[in-house]
Amino acid sequence: MGPDVPLLNDYKQEFFLKRFPQTVLGGPRFKLGYCAPPYIYVNQIILFLIPWVLGGVGTLLYQLGIMKDYYTAALSGGLMFVTALILQMTNLYAKQKTVTVERMQIQNTLTDEDEFEFSSCIGSETVKFIIPGKKYIINTIFHSLLAGVLCGLGTWYLLPNRITLLYSNIGGTVMIFVFGWLTICIGEYSLIINTATETATFQALDTYEITALMRPFYIFVFIAVDLAHRLLVMFLISAGTAIASYFIPSTLGVILFMTGFGFILSLNLSEIGFAFKHTMVSHLASSKSKNMHRGLRIQFGWREFIFYLTVLTFALIEASLLHQFAGFSSFSKGSPQAIASYILIILLIIMWILREIQRVYLFGVFRNPCYPKDVRTVTVFMEKQRRLMKVGVVRRILLTLVSPFAMIAFLALDRSLQNLHSVSVCIGFTRIFRMVWQNTENALMDIVVVSVAQMLVFNPDLWWNRSLDTGIRLLLVGILRDRLLQFVSKLQFAIAILLTSWTEKKQRRKSAATLITLNVVFFPILLTFIAISALLSSPLLPLFTLPVFLIGFPRPVRSWPGPVGTTACVCSDTVYYQQMVPSLAVALQSALAAGSLGLSLPGSHYLCRFQDRLMWILVLEKGFTYCGVNIKGLELQETSCHAAEAHRVDEIFEMAFEHQEHTKILSPNHHFGHILTPCTVLPVRLYSDARNVLSGIIDSHENLKHLKDDFIKVLVWMLVQYCYKKSKTWESPGSANKSNKGSFSENQRKAAVERSRPLREEDSFSVDTIEDWTDDSDIFDLEPSGRMKDRKEPGPLGDIPKVHVSIPGSVETQGQGIPQEMSPEDKLYRAVVLGLPAVDKGKQREALPRVEFSCSYSELLSIPEEWRTAPVPPSKVNEMRQRFPEEWYHFILSQLDFFHLKEKPYNLPEALMKDKALKDLYIHGVLSCCFGLFGLDNTVPAPSHVFRAYTGGIPWSVGLDWLTGKPELFQLALKAFRYTFKLMVDKASLGPIENFKELVNYLEEYENDWYIGLVSDLEWQQAVLKEKPYLFSLGHDPNMGIYTGRVLTLQELLVQVGKLNDEAVRGQWANLSWELLYATNDDEERYSIQAHPVLLRNLTVQAADPPLGYPVYSSELLHLPLF
C-alpha cells in the first residue's frame, strides 16, 4: 500500500464528523446525517441550558441579597435534582406508552446510524431519541442526585461576587461565568440526558454506565479544590500525628515497623498465599492437591521461607542497632551517614557497570567489546558467555543482599527520624523503606542523588536542607527521575515519528512537509505536550500515528482491561508458543536476575525473535527476588506488512549478534533511534523449523519403484509389533481367543475415520451436493478446498446408517460401513458403479475356517480375524507369497524376546518362524493393506498417488472401502506408509540401508522419537506439546506444483531479545484504542496498521489484547523467581 492510504474512508469520515461535535458538546446531536424536524434541535438546546437557568435563579437571588450563598447552592441543586428525576420519568413513560415490555439494551455505537421517524414535538419517539434513559433504576436515582449536587456546587463556585473578589476584573468575571456554566451544562447533559461517546475509551462496552460520570468527575475535581485542600491536609496531619504519637510512640518502633513491613510488602504475597493454600489442601486432601496446577508458578517452600526470614531478621537487627547506638549527627564529610553514602555511590557505579557490560550495546549506542562476537550456536555462546555469567552472579548478589542493607544503614542513621511529629517523615520514609526491597536499583539511584546533593550543599539555611526531610527529598527525586525517564522516552518516540514521516519513503504522505513544518515552528508547544504527558504519566498519542500529538488519558501498565492471558486468537500455530514458553520463562528468569536485559520495570516491553516466531514480553510487576511477566505469541503466517517489519527486526538482530563487522572497538549501533534495541540472546529449548523441496526424491522413478517393497517390510514390522504388544496383556496362549479384535481407543477410531478421507471430501464432484459446485471446482485438486474444511466429520464407520442413492438405470449397492456423509465423488461412484455386481442384501458373510497353528504360541502373534476378509482373488495371494520378504519376517521374529511369558520353550522364535499358518496370516494382512492403498495392479505409483496415500485421501475404491471399515488396520497401514515415505526420503538423503539391523533401528527411531503425519492432525499438536524430538510432514504447493517436506527438531537454540521503547508502545496502543473504539476505524487496510520498519507499527497492533489486537497466544501472569 502507498503512503497516502486514507486515514478514514468516506463512510467513516462522515460518521466521525457526526460523532466528534457530540463529544465536544457532551451529548447533543446537532448533526444527524438525515433530515429531522426543527423541534428536535430546539428541544436539545433547551435541555442543554436547563442547568444554567436553574443556577441562574439561585445566582439572581444571591446577587439581590435575598439568600446566602450556601442556601442559593442548595436551592439550585434541589431544583436540578427534581428536574433530572422528571426527565428520567418522562423517558420511562414514553417507553411504556410505546411497548408493554421492552428490555433495556446496552448502548451500542451502531445506534448512532439509526434513523428515527418523529411524529410530534413531545411524542414518544422524540423523547426516546433525545433522552435514551438509564439501564438501571439505581443509576436513575444516583445520577439525578449527582446532577443536583453538581449544579449546586457549580452555582456556589460561579457566583459573580466571589469571582470578582478573586480576580478584581469585570471582563475576567464574565468570561469565567459564561464558560464555567457552559462546562457545567456539558457535564449535566452527559449525566442525565444523553451520554456522549468519549475519546478516552477503555472498555469496549459501558455495561455499568460509568462513562456518564467522567465529565462530572472532572468538574467536581476543580470545584472541590477550594473546599478539599484545607480539609484534606488538616485531616491527614491530625491522623498521621495521632498514629505516630499514640500507637508507635518510640522512634525505634517506627523504624522496625517501616523496615519490616517494607520488606514484607515487597514480596510476592499472592504466590506465598497460593503456596500456603496448596500446602493446607495437600494435608487435607492429598489426592486432590496433586492435580492443582496454575501454569509456571514459584515453588515457595521451606528454603525460600528460611531465606526471607533470615533477610528480614538481619534487616531488623541492623536498623535497630544503628538507630540505637550509632547516634545522630548532622550530615558532614566524616559522619556515619556520609560514610554509608560513599558506599552507596560505589555500589551504584559497580552495579551500573556490571549491568551494561552484559548487554550487546553500551547505552544502546556503542557495541560492547566484552560481549561475544558472531554468536550463532548455543555451544559457542555458552563458552564465550561464561565470564559474563560470573559477572551476572556478582551483580545479583550485590543487588539482592548488599545494596538493601547498605541503604537501610543510610536511612537508619538519618536525623529526620529523631522526631516523629511530622506526617511527611512517615510518608517519605515508609515509601523509601519499601522501595529498598521493591525496586532496589531505583531506590539506590534516588539515595545516591540525595546524598550527592547533601555533599555539595552543606548550607543549613538552604530551602532544600531546612524545609525538607530526607524522606520527602527521596520522594521528590523519585518522582523527578520517573517523569524525566518518561519525558526522554516520549521525546525519542516523537522525534522518531517526525523523522520517519519524511525519511521513510513509504511513510511520506502529501501532508508530511506541512506537519513537520508545524511541529518545528511550534516545537515549544510540542515539548509542553510531552512534559504534561510525562507529568500525568499518560501516553503521548500520535493521531493515526502521524506527527500530530495529543495527550492521551492515563492508562494502567497493561494498557488493556481484563485478566492477563484470558484472550488470544487461538489457532494451530498456538502450540508452538505453548511448548516454548516454559523454557523461555526459565531463560528470562536468569537474564532478568543477571541484568542482561537492562533496567526492567513494570511496563517494560521486550521482543524475542527466532525464525518465524515473534514473542512479545510485557513486565507487569516486580518485587524482591521475583518478576511477573506476560508472554504473547504473534502470528506465523506473515502478511506483507508483518514480513516487512519482521525483516527489519532480523536485520537489527543480525547486525548485533551475527555479523563479523564489529572488529572495531566501540563500533556504533547502525539502528540507533529505532524503538528496538538488542539486549542479548537466550538459550531456549524449542523447535527449529526446516522446510525442504522434495523434487528429485518423490518424483524419482527409482525411489518410487522400491516404495511398495519397503512398504511391505515396514507393514510386516508394524503388524508384528502390534500383535506382540497386544500379547503382553494375555496370561497364556489360550486366552488369545478372548480378544481377537483390536483395542484402539474411541479417539483413535475417530482419528482413523477422519484420516480415511480428508482429501475425498475436497473433490467437489457430486450428484446430491449441487450447492457445493463452483465454476472454479477441480475434482483433481491435491489440496483440500476451503469450503469443505468446515464439514462435520462423521463418527465411527460402524455406527453410521447406510445411504441409498437411486438413479434410473443404475445398480444400487450396499457397502459395509459406508459413512452417511461421503465425499461427493463417492456418492457418484455409489450411484453408478461400473463393473461391480449387485449385492444380495440377505446374504450373510460366511465364517472363516479356523486356522491351525503348528506352534501353540502363534496365537500370541495372530492378527485379528476380521483383518483377513479382504475381497482379493487367489492369484494375488500367490503373487504376494512370492513378494513376501520371508528373511525380513524371520529377522523380526528373532528379535522378539517374550520376557512377559513365565514359561516358554527355548526355541520359541524358531518355532514361530516354521509356522506356515502364521506366515499366511501376515501375507493376507499385508495384501489387504496393499489392496486398499495401491489396488490390484503392480504399476509404480505416481507422486500424486503417494501424496494422497500419505494424507489418507486416496480416491474411493473397493479395497479402500474395505480397509476403512477396519479403523485399527487402516491406522496401522497409514502409519506404515508414512514411515515408508520417511524412509524413502532418508535413503535418498543419507544413503541406502545396508542390513536388517539398520532398518530396524530406523523404524524404532521413527516409533520412539518421531511423529510422522500432517500438520493439520490433532496428534501433531499433541506431539509438539509432549515435546517429541522430531516431527515430519509432507506438503504440496499447488501453485508451484512442488512437494515439500517439513521437519521440526527439538533442541536448545538461541533466541534473540531486544528492548522496546515503552512509550512508543503505549502511544501506539493509545491511538489504536482511540481509532477503533471511538472513530470505529476498523478498515484492515487503514494507514495506522501499515508496515513501519522503525516504529514496528503492525507488530505493535498485533500484540494488543483482543479484540483490538490479534496475538495467537497469550500466557497467564508468569511469576519468575530472581534468586
XYZ file of C-alpha atoms in Angstrom, residues 444-1072:
629
model
C 19.752 3.186 45.133
C 19.792 5.861 42.424
C 17.487 8.138 44.436
C 19.520 7.836 47.644
C 22.782 8.488 45.788
C 21.328 11.638 44.183
C 20.125 12.921 47.563
C 23.491 12.074 49.143
C 25.450 13.887 46.430
C 23.162 16.923 46.798
C 23.815 16.950 50.546
C 27.555 16.682 49.991
C 27.558 19.596 47.564
C 25.248 21.827 49.610
C 26.119 21.932 53.319
C 24.406 25.272 53.922
C 21.764 24.543 56.603
C 19.797 27.662 55.721
C 19.081 26.478 52.187
C 15.454 25.581 51.487
C 16.435 22.051 50.450
C 18.060 21.379 53.849
C 15.796 23.498 56.036
C 12.264 22.678 54.900
C 12.519 19.098 53.590
C 13.415 15.941 55.471
C 15.271 13.092 53.786
C 12.106 11.060 53.116
C 10.411 13.885 51.203
C 13.644 14.616 49.305
C 13.757 10.991 48.208
C 10.087 11.162 47.217
C 10.657 14.267 45.076
C 13.794 12.815 43.498
C 11.938 9.564 42.720
C 9.078 11.423 41.039
C 11.520 13.591 39.100
C 13.546 10.547 37.984
C 10.462 8.652 36.823
C 8.972 11.594 34.946
C 12.328 12.510 33.412
C 12.773 8.978 32.023
C 9.251 9.115 30.617
C 9.948 12.519 29.075
C 13.094 11.259 27.341
C 11.308 8.150 26.016
C 8.342 10.191 24.767
C 10.657 12.720 23.147
C 12.546 9.930 21.389
C 9.228 8.497 20.190
C 8.034 11.877 18.894
C 11.304 12.569 17.074
C 11.208 9.092 15.508
C 7.722 9.770 14.107
C 8.771 13.207 12.841
C 11.909 11.999 11.098
C 10.496 8.796 9.626
C 7.474 10.621 8.234
C 9.964 12.073 5.737
C 12.982 9.723 5.619
C 10.889 6.573 5.080
C 9.542 6.865 1.549
C 6.549 4.636 2.219
C 5.568 6.899 5.149
C 5.948 10.181 3.210
C 2.399 11.435 2.783
C 1.449 14.609 0.911
C 0.878 16.342 4.218
C 4.260 15.269 5.675
C 6.115 18.511 4.874
C 3.309 20.645 6.336
C 3.110 18.596 9.531
C 6.880 18.634 10.019
C 6.985 22.402 9.495
C 4.220 22.954 12.042
C 5.993 20.738 14.584
C 9.251 22.647 14.106
C 7.571 26.029 14.375
C 5.561 25.049 17.449
C 8.291 22.882 18.945
C 7.979 24.566 22.385
C 4.302 23.624 22.430
C 5.227 20.071 21.441
C 7.703 19.942 24.336
C 4.974 21.237 26.636
C 2.618 18.479 25.490
C 5.331 15.883 26.076
C 6.099 17.335 29.524
C 2.434 17.330 30.571
C 2.030 13.785 29.262
C 5.067 12.700 31.273
C 3.847 14.566 34.361
C 0.476 12.816 34.170
C 2.165 9.513 33.275
C -0.204 9.218 30.341
C 0.715 8.045 26.827
C 1.674 10.504 24.100
C -0.968 9.807 21.441
C 0.113 10.290 17.797
C -3.149 10.736 15.913
C -3.329 7.986 13.253
C 0.423 7.541 14.063
C 1.080 10.808 12.207
C 3.221 13.614 13.707
C 0.097 15.108 15.293
C 0.500 14.628 19.024
C -2.168 14.679 21.723
C -2.121 13.908 25.432
C -3.743 10.536 25.989
C -5.688 9.681 29.091
C -3.841 7.759 31.849
C -3.930 4.013 31.430
C -2.681 1.143 33.606
C 0.655 -0.525 32.896
C -1.079 -3.339 30.994
C -2.932 -0.794 28.813
C -5.877 -3.203 28.450
C -8.764 -4.268 30.715
C -9.500 -7.788 31.886
C -7.386 -10.578 33.419
C -3.982 -11.362 31.951
C -3.805 -14.051 29.291
C -7.529 -14.785 29.017
C -7.893 -13.634 25.410
C -5.997 -14.724 22.312
C -6.813 -15.637 18.720
C -6.048 -19.333 19.172
C -5.098 -21.247 16.021
C -2.973 -24.223 15.002
C 0.220 -22.186 15.500
C -0.554 -21.581 19.172
C 1.000 -24.901 20.230
C 4.491 -23.796 19.199
C 4.317 -20.922 21.675
C 2.746 -23.131 24.342
C 5.666 -25.536 24.024
C 8.416 -22.930 24.189
C 7.048 -20.577 26.882
C 8.150 -22.655 29.929
C 11.709 -22.844 28.623
C 11.667 -19.180 27.594
C 10.444 -18.227 31.076
C 13.376 -20.052 32.664
C 15.818 -18.277 30.345
C 14.155 -14.924 31.093
C 14.464 -15.648 34.787
C 18.260 -15.915 34.516
C 18.550 -12.891 32.216
C 16.422 -10.641 34.440
C 18.292 -11.714 37.546
C 21.680 -11.112 35.927
C 20.675 -7.751 34.452
C 21.457 -8.580 30.816
C 18.045 -7.205 29.762
C 18.808 -3.779 31.197
C 16.697 -1.953 33.733
C 13.399 -3.839 33.712
C 10.478 -2.108 35.396
C 6.717 -2.700 35.366
C 5.639 -1.597 31.909
C 8.840 -2.655 30.134
C 8.384 -4.374 26.760
C 10.708 -6.881 25.102
C 10.626 -8.540 21.683
C 12.081 -12.014 21.067
C 12.788 -13.432 17.628
C 13.514 -16.969 16.406
C 12.975 -17.998 12.775
C 9.322 -17.146 12.037
C 8.313 -16.763 15.688
C 7.920 -13.431 17.459
C 7.379 -13.305 21.221
C 6.188 -10.110 22.909
C 7.064 -9.859 26.612
C 5.478 -7.362 28.991
C 6.756 -6.918 32.562
C 3.680 -6.481 34.763
C 5.070 -6.400 38.278
C 8.378 -6.674 40.059
C 9.445 -7.036 43.661
C 12.111 -8.515 45.866
C 13.501 -11.592 44.062
C 10.524 -12.004 41.741
C 9.145 -10.615 38.496
C 5.731 -11.089 36.842
C 5.578 -11.168 33.043
C 3.070 -11.833 30.271
C 4.312 -13.522 27.072
C 2.414 -13.212 23.795
C 2.998 -15.013 20.526
C 2.383 -13.282 17.204
C 1.054 -14.929 14.066
C 3.323 -17.136 11.942
C 1.501 -16.656 8.630
C 3.185 -13.427 7.660
C 1.307 -10.756 5.748
C 3.245 -8.259 3.638
C 3.258 -5.691 6.472
C 4.205 -8.293 9.050
C 7.000 -9.593 6.822
C 8.432 -6.111 6.185
C 8.715 -5.321 9.894
C 9.937 -8.811 10.781
C 12.650 -8.430 8.141
C 13.818 -5.192 9.775
C 13.855 -6.931 13.177
C 16.022 -9.672 11.671
C 18.397 -7.067 10.234
C 18.795 -5.375 13.626
C 19.489 -8.643 15.441
C 21.831 -9.955 12.754
C 23.829 -6.731 12.842
C 24.125 -7.015 16.614
C 24.824 -10.729 17.084
C 25.903 -12.446 13.878
C 27.861 -10.158 11.583
C 31.658 -10.097 11.698
C 31.766 -6.338 11.158
C 32.416 -5.473 14.782
C 36.188 -5.636 14.601
C 36.464 -2.005 15.685
C 36.255 -1.195 19.363
C 33.020 0.577 20.299
C 31.542 0.331 16.803
C 28.263 2.307 16.607
C 24.750 0.902 16.515
C 23.601 1.464 12.936
C 19.964 1.296 14.047
C 20.177 3.799 16.880
C 16.861 5.623 17.201
C 14.842 2.527 16.353
C 12.312 1.604 19.028
C 14.006 -1.821 19.290
C 17.415 -2.046 20.976
C 19.075 -5.510 21.036
C 19.963 -6.777 24.507
C 21.199 -10.375 24.469
C 20.454 -13.903 23.281
C 18.849 -16.591 25.415
C 19.242 -20.380 25.123
C 15.709 -21.787 24.815
C 14.522 -25.333 24.174
C 12.201 -25.117 21.183
C 11.513 -26.480 17.722
C 13.563 -25.427 14.742
C 11.560 -25.474 11.537
C 13.214 -26.740 8.337
C 11.310 -26.885 5.052
C 12.756 -28.645 2.011
C 11.627 -29.148 -1.549
C 11.376 -32.880 -2.289
C 11.829 -32.548 -6.041
C 14.138 -35.322 -7.187
C 13.021 -37.610 -4.357
C 9.261 -38.044 -4.546
C 9.269 -37.899 -8.351
C 12.257 -40.237 -8.773
C 11.227 -43.408 -10.615
C 13.917 -45.396 -8.800
C 12.668 -44.338 -5.386
C 9.017 -44.959 -6.256
C 9.855 -48.401 -7.661
C 11.182 -49.553 -4.273
C 8.369 -47.853 -2.346
C 5.988 -50.841 -2.415
C 8.655 -53.334 -1.325
C 9.702 -51.068 1.532
C 6.058 -50.594 2.471
C 5.593 -54.367 2.738
C 8.619 -54.613 5.034
C 7.525 -51.736 7.224
C 3.981 -53.075 7.390
C 5.184 -56.536 8.411
C 7.232 -54.960 11.193
C 4.263 -52.817 12.231
C 1.851 -55.771 12.345
C 4.249 -57.952 14.313
C 4.931 -55.182 16.800
C 1.213 -54.525 17.169
C 0.395 -58.166 17.865
C 3.406 -58.574 20.136
C 2.434 -55.593 22.292
C -1.134 -56.880 22.452
C 0.116 -60.299 23.551
C 1.669 -58.772 26.665
C -1.821 -58.336 28.088
C -2.561 -62.085 27.818
C -1.675 -64.539 30.522
C -1.421 -67.594 28.301
C -1.776 -68.554 24.651
C -5.226 -69.977 25.340
C -6.585 -66.608 26.262
C -5.850 -65.228 22.847
C -9.221 -66.271 21.548
C -10.906 -63.984 24.029
C -9.850 -60.859 22.256
C -9.189 -61.170 18.574
C -10.327 -57.645 17.969
C -8.093 -54.650 18.358
C -8.053 -52.422 21.381
C -7.874 -48.962 19.905
C -9.478 -46.205 21.853
C -12.549 -44.403 20.622
C -10.442 -41.328 19.815
C -8.125 -43.413 17.660
C -11.153 -44.890 15.855
C -12.397 -41.395 15.107
C -8.938 -40.316 14.020
C -8.755 -43.282 11.692
C -12.070 -42.421 10.129
C -11.097 -38.789 9.725
C -7.820 -39.769 8.126
C -9.580 -42.105 5.762
C -10.940 -39.231 3.678
C -9.558 -35.771 4.295
C -8.967 -35.447 0.592
C -12.044 -37.324 -0.600
C -14.195 -34.594 0.928
C -12.420 -31.937 -1.055
C -13.291 -33.179 -4.537
C -16.469 -31.356 -5.381
C -17.981 -33.831 -7.853
C -21.360 -34.791 -6.532
C -24.819 -35.685 -7.638
C -26.506 -34.729 -4.395
C -24.490 -31.670 -3.346
C -25.120 -29.247 -6.180
C -24.697 -26.325 -3.796
C -21.029 -27.221 -3.370
C -20.265 -26.819 -7.072
C -18.469 -23.704 -8.263
C -17.007 -22.571 -11.547
C -13.543 -22.980 -10.083
C -14.075 -26.515 -8.781
C -11.450 -29.055 -9.739
C -12.032 -32.659 -8.838
C -8.331 -33.371 -9.283
C -7.053 -30.892 -6.671
C -4.470 -32.298 -4.276
C -5.172 -29.799 -1.515
C -8.421 -29.620 0.497
C -10.764 -26.889 -0.662
C -11.681 -24.185 1.790
C -15.439 -24.727 1.695
C -15.098 -28.392 2.696
C -12.928 -27.787 5.747
C -15.837 -26.845 7.948
C -17.800 -30.017 7.275
C -18.800 -32.026 10.265
C -16.811 -35.227 10.459
C -18.819 -38.429 10.806
C -18.393 -40.774 13.697
C -17.036 -44.332 13.595
C -17.806 -46.190 10.462
C -19.678 -48.994 12.069
C -22.186 -46.668 13.711
C -23.350 -44.812 10.583
C -26.530 -45.942 8.824
C -26.435 -46.818 5.160
C -27.136 -44.248 2.447
C -29.266 -45.210 -0.551
C -28.827 -43.231 -3.747
C -31.008 -44.136 -6.700
C -30.576 -43.073 -10.310
C -32.613 -44.627 -13.120
C -30.561 -47.279 -14.828
C -28.006 -47.582 -12.057
C -27.149 -50.561 -9.886
C -27.702 -49.969 -6.210
C -25.046 -51.378 -3.912
C -24.809 -51.817 -0.195
C -21.305 -51.428 1.198
C -20.053 -52.345 4.601
C -19.526 -49.422 6.913
C -20.102 -46.657 4.373
C -20.438 -43.359 6.229
C -23.526 -41.261 5.786
C -21.567 -38.126 4.930
C -19.454 -39.230 1.984
C -17.271 -37.330 -0.378
C -19.098 -36.036 -3.471
C -17.402 -38.337 -5.940
C -18.040 -41.343 -3.661
C -21.776 -40.634 -3.968
C -21.387 -40.703 -7.709
C -19.477 -43.977 -7.541
C -22.231 -45.436 -5.340
C -24.870 -44.200 -7.775
C -23.166 -45.531 -10.900
C -20.854 -48.427 -10.019
C -19.007 -49.546 -13.101
C -18.311 -53.241 -13.467
C -19.445 -54.309 -9.985
C -22.206 -56.863 -9.462
C -25.265 -56.237 -7.366
C -25.079 -57.323 -3.761
C -27.596 -59.681 -2.203
C -28.729 -57.921 0.962
C -29.907 -61.130 2.586
C -26.608 -62.933 2.148
C -24.558 -63.234 5.333
C -20.791 -63.335 5.447
C -19.510 -66.896 5.827
C -17.336 -67.616 8.860
C -13.655 -68.111 8.092
C -12.215 -71.566 8.719
C -10.264 -71.903 11.944
C -6.522 -71.528 11.477
C -4.465 -74.490 12.657
C -1.103 -73.326 14.008
C 1.836 -75.688 14.238
C 3.042 -73.742 17.279
C 0.640 -73.098 20.150
C 2.304 -69.767 20.877
C 1.463 -68.490 17.397
C -1.878 -67.345 18.753
C 0.040 -64.583 20.527
C 1.016 -63.058 17.183
C -2.159 -63.881 15.283
C -3.777 -60.934 13.568
C -7.491 -60.351 14.183
C -9.876 -62.477 12.154
C -11.714 -59.526 10.602
C -8.473 -58.312 9.048
C -8.386 -61.399 6.779
C -11.644 -60.794 4.902
C -10.410 -58.574 2.066
C -12.057 -59.489 -1.295
C -8.823 -60.297 -3.153
C -8.522 -63.035 -5.818
C -6.367 -66.140 -5.029
C -3.921 -65.251 -7.784
C -2.957 -62.112 -5.923
C -2.419 -64.147 -2.756
C 0.047 -66.400 -4.583
C 1.755 -63.339 -6.039
C 2.096 -61.821 -2.569
C 3.631 -65.080 -1.298
C 6.391 -64.629 -3.834
C 6.943 -60.963 -2.938
C 6.662 -61.518 0.802
C 10.074 -60.714 2.483
C 10.482 -64.016 4.336
C 14.022 -63.299 5.572
C 12.917 -59.947 6.944
C 9.916 -61.655 8.574
C 12.190 -64.208 10.239
C 14.575 -61.476 11.397
C 11.727 -59.578 13.065
C 10.537 -62.707 14.862
C 14.074 -63.425 16.053
C 14.178 -60.009 17.707
C 11.164 -60.770 19.944
C 12.155 -61.743 23.486
C 8.775 -62.713 25.067
C 10.031 -61.770 28.517
C 6.462 -61.377 29.708
C 5.837 -65.143 29.401
C 6.587 -67.089 32.567
C 7.033 -70.427 30.820
C 8.214 -70.617 27.241
C 10.291 -73.015 25.168
C 13.874 -72.012 24.497
C 13.399 -72.287 20.733
C 10.189 -70.243 20.576
C 11.395 -67.841 17.800
C 12.395 -70.793 15.605
C 9.023 -72.465 16.157
C 7.223 -69.291 15.153
C 9.334 -68.976 12.011
C 8.399 -72.503 10.924
C 4.661 -71.927 11.416
C 3.354 -71.515 7.856
C -0.166 -70.753 9.013
C 1.071 -67.693 10.946
C 3.042 -66.592 7.917
C -0.046 -66.932 5.688
C -1.961 -64.689 8.097
C 0.593 -61.947 7.683
C 0.616 -62.446 3.914
C -3.164 -61.925 3.889
C -2.871 -58.913 6.202
C -0.181 -57.255 4.090
C -2.073 -57.986 0.879
C -5.248 -56.480 2.308
C -3.456 -53.216 3.099
C -1.743 -53.098 -0.295
C -5.094 -53.758 -1.934
C -6.619 -50.820 -0.063
C -3.810 -48.332 -0.718
C -2.487 -49.343 -4.163
C -5.190 -51.517 -5.735
C -4.503 -54.784 -7.539
C -2.168 -53.525 -10.244
C 1.612 -53.620 -9.938
C 2.353 -50.265 -11.561
C 4.757 -47.802 -9.959
C 2.710 -45.250 -8.010
C 2.732 -41.664 -9.200
C 3.875 -38.815 -6.890
C 0.284 -37.565 -6.650
C -0.874 -41.016 -5.520
C 1.922 -41.141 -2.955
C 0.831 -37.754 -1.606
C -2.791 -38.854 -1.427
C -1.851 -42.078 0.308
C 0.291 -40.161 2.807
C -2.572 -37.814 3.642
C -5.110 -40.650 3.746
C -7.106 -39.223 0.877
C -6.937 -41.864 -1.829
C -9.972 -41.832 -4.186
C -12.626 -44.388 -3.401
C -12.099 -47.992 -4.349
C -13.427 -51.370 -3.204
C -10.177 -52.138 -1.415
C -10.076 -48.789 0.327
C -13.718 -49.151 1.278
C -12.948 -52.473 2.956
C -9.827 -51.080 4.637
C -11.531 -48.026 6.074
C -14.122 -50.364 7.557
C -11.318 -51.631 9.824
C -10.176 -48.434 11.545
C -7.379 -50.119 13.500
C -5.897 -51.757 10.446
C -6.277 -48.580 8.418
C -4.468 -46.700 11.166
C -1.586 -49.155 11.062
C -1.462 -49.156 7.261
C -1.452 -45.364 7.100
C 1.243 -45.182 9.766
C 3.310 -47.792 7.923
C 3.015 -45.893 4.654
C 4.145 -42.658 6.309
C 7.109 -44.455 7.850
C 7.887 -45.863 4.404
C 7.809 -42.441 2.814
C 10.098 -41.022 5.517
C 12.395 -44.000 4.962
C 12.473 -43.215 1.237
C 13.472 -39.613 1.976
C 16.179 -40.722 4.409
C 17.578 -43.260 1.967
C 17.734 -40.617 -0.748
C 19.433 -38.160 1.587
C 21.682 -40.381 3.727
C 22.305 -43.374 1.502
C 20.941 -46.938 1.189
C 20.289 -49.244 4.141
C 22.920 -51.995 4.411
C 21.251 -54.628 6.605
C 18.125 -55.534 8.541
C 19.549 -54.288 11.826
C 19.943 -50.794 10.422
C 16.389 -50.881 9.063
C 15.040 -51.885 12.469
C 16.982 -49.020 14.042
C 15.348 -46.617 11.584
C 11.871 -47.913 12.366
C 12.401 -47.913 16.135
C 13.651 -44.346 15.925
C 10.556 -43.352 13.975
C 8.379 -45.038 16.581
C 10.064 -43.540 19.646
C 11.456 -40.154 18.587
C 9.351 -39.054 15.611
C 5.838 -38.073 14.793
C 5.294 -38.574 11.073
C 1.985 -37.224 9.870
C 0.273 -33.994 8.829
C 0.471 -30.526 10.330
C -3.323 -30.453 10.442
C -3.510 -33.595 12.587
C -4.540 -33.248 16.197
C -1.765 -35.702 17.063
C 0.747 -33.241 15.558
C -0.221 -30.607 18.125
C -0.156 -33.182 20.896
C 3.310 -34.307 19.813
C 4.531 -30.701 19.956
C 3.160 -30.237 23.464
C 4.666 -33.574 24.554
C 7.973 -32.385 23.067
C 8.511 -35.224 20.645
C 12.149 -34.821 19.466
C 11.295 -34.780 15.752
C 8.213 -34.193 13.601
C 7.863 -34.695 9.859
C 5.093 -33.632 7.489
C 4.564 -33.809 3.754
C 3.005 -30.866 1.931
C 2.125 -29.773 -1.570
C 2.158 -26.346 -3.182
C -0.448 -26.425 -5.962
C 0.647 -23.046 -7.322
C 4.234 -24.111 -7.932
C 3.455 -27.797 -8.367
C 6.094 -28.957 -5.873
C 6.090 -31.256 -2.860
C 7.698 -30.084 0.348
C 8.894 -31.786 3.487
C 8.765 -30.057 6.859
C 10.915 -31.225 9.782
C 10.643 -29.862 13.313
C 13.626 -30.599 15.535
C 13.505 -30.045 19.290
C 16.769 -28.588 20.537
C 18.246 -25.793 22.588
C 18.733 -22.780 20.331
C 19.460 -19.100 20.722
C 16.545 -16.658 20.853
C 17.377 -13.006 20.251
C 15.922 -10.475 22.692
C 15.611 -6.717 22.347
C 14.096 -3.984 24.500
C 11.342 -1.816 23.039
C 10.705 1.842 23.721
C 7.953 1.610 26.330
C 6.403 4.961 25.464
C 6.336 4.145 21.750
C 4.293 1.043 22.501
C 1.958 2.874 24.894
C 1.455 5.704 22.404
C 0.600 3.384 19.519
C -1.736 1.349 21.712
C -3.449 4.559 22.863
C -4.008 5.548 19.221
C -5.244 2.033 18.439
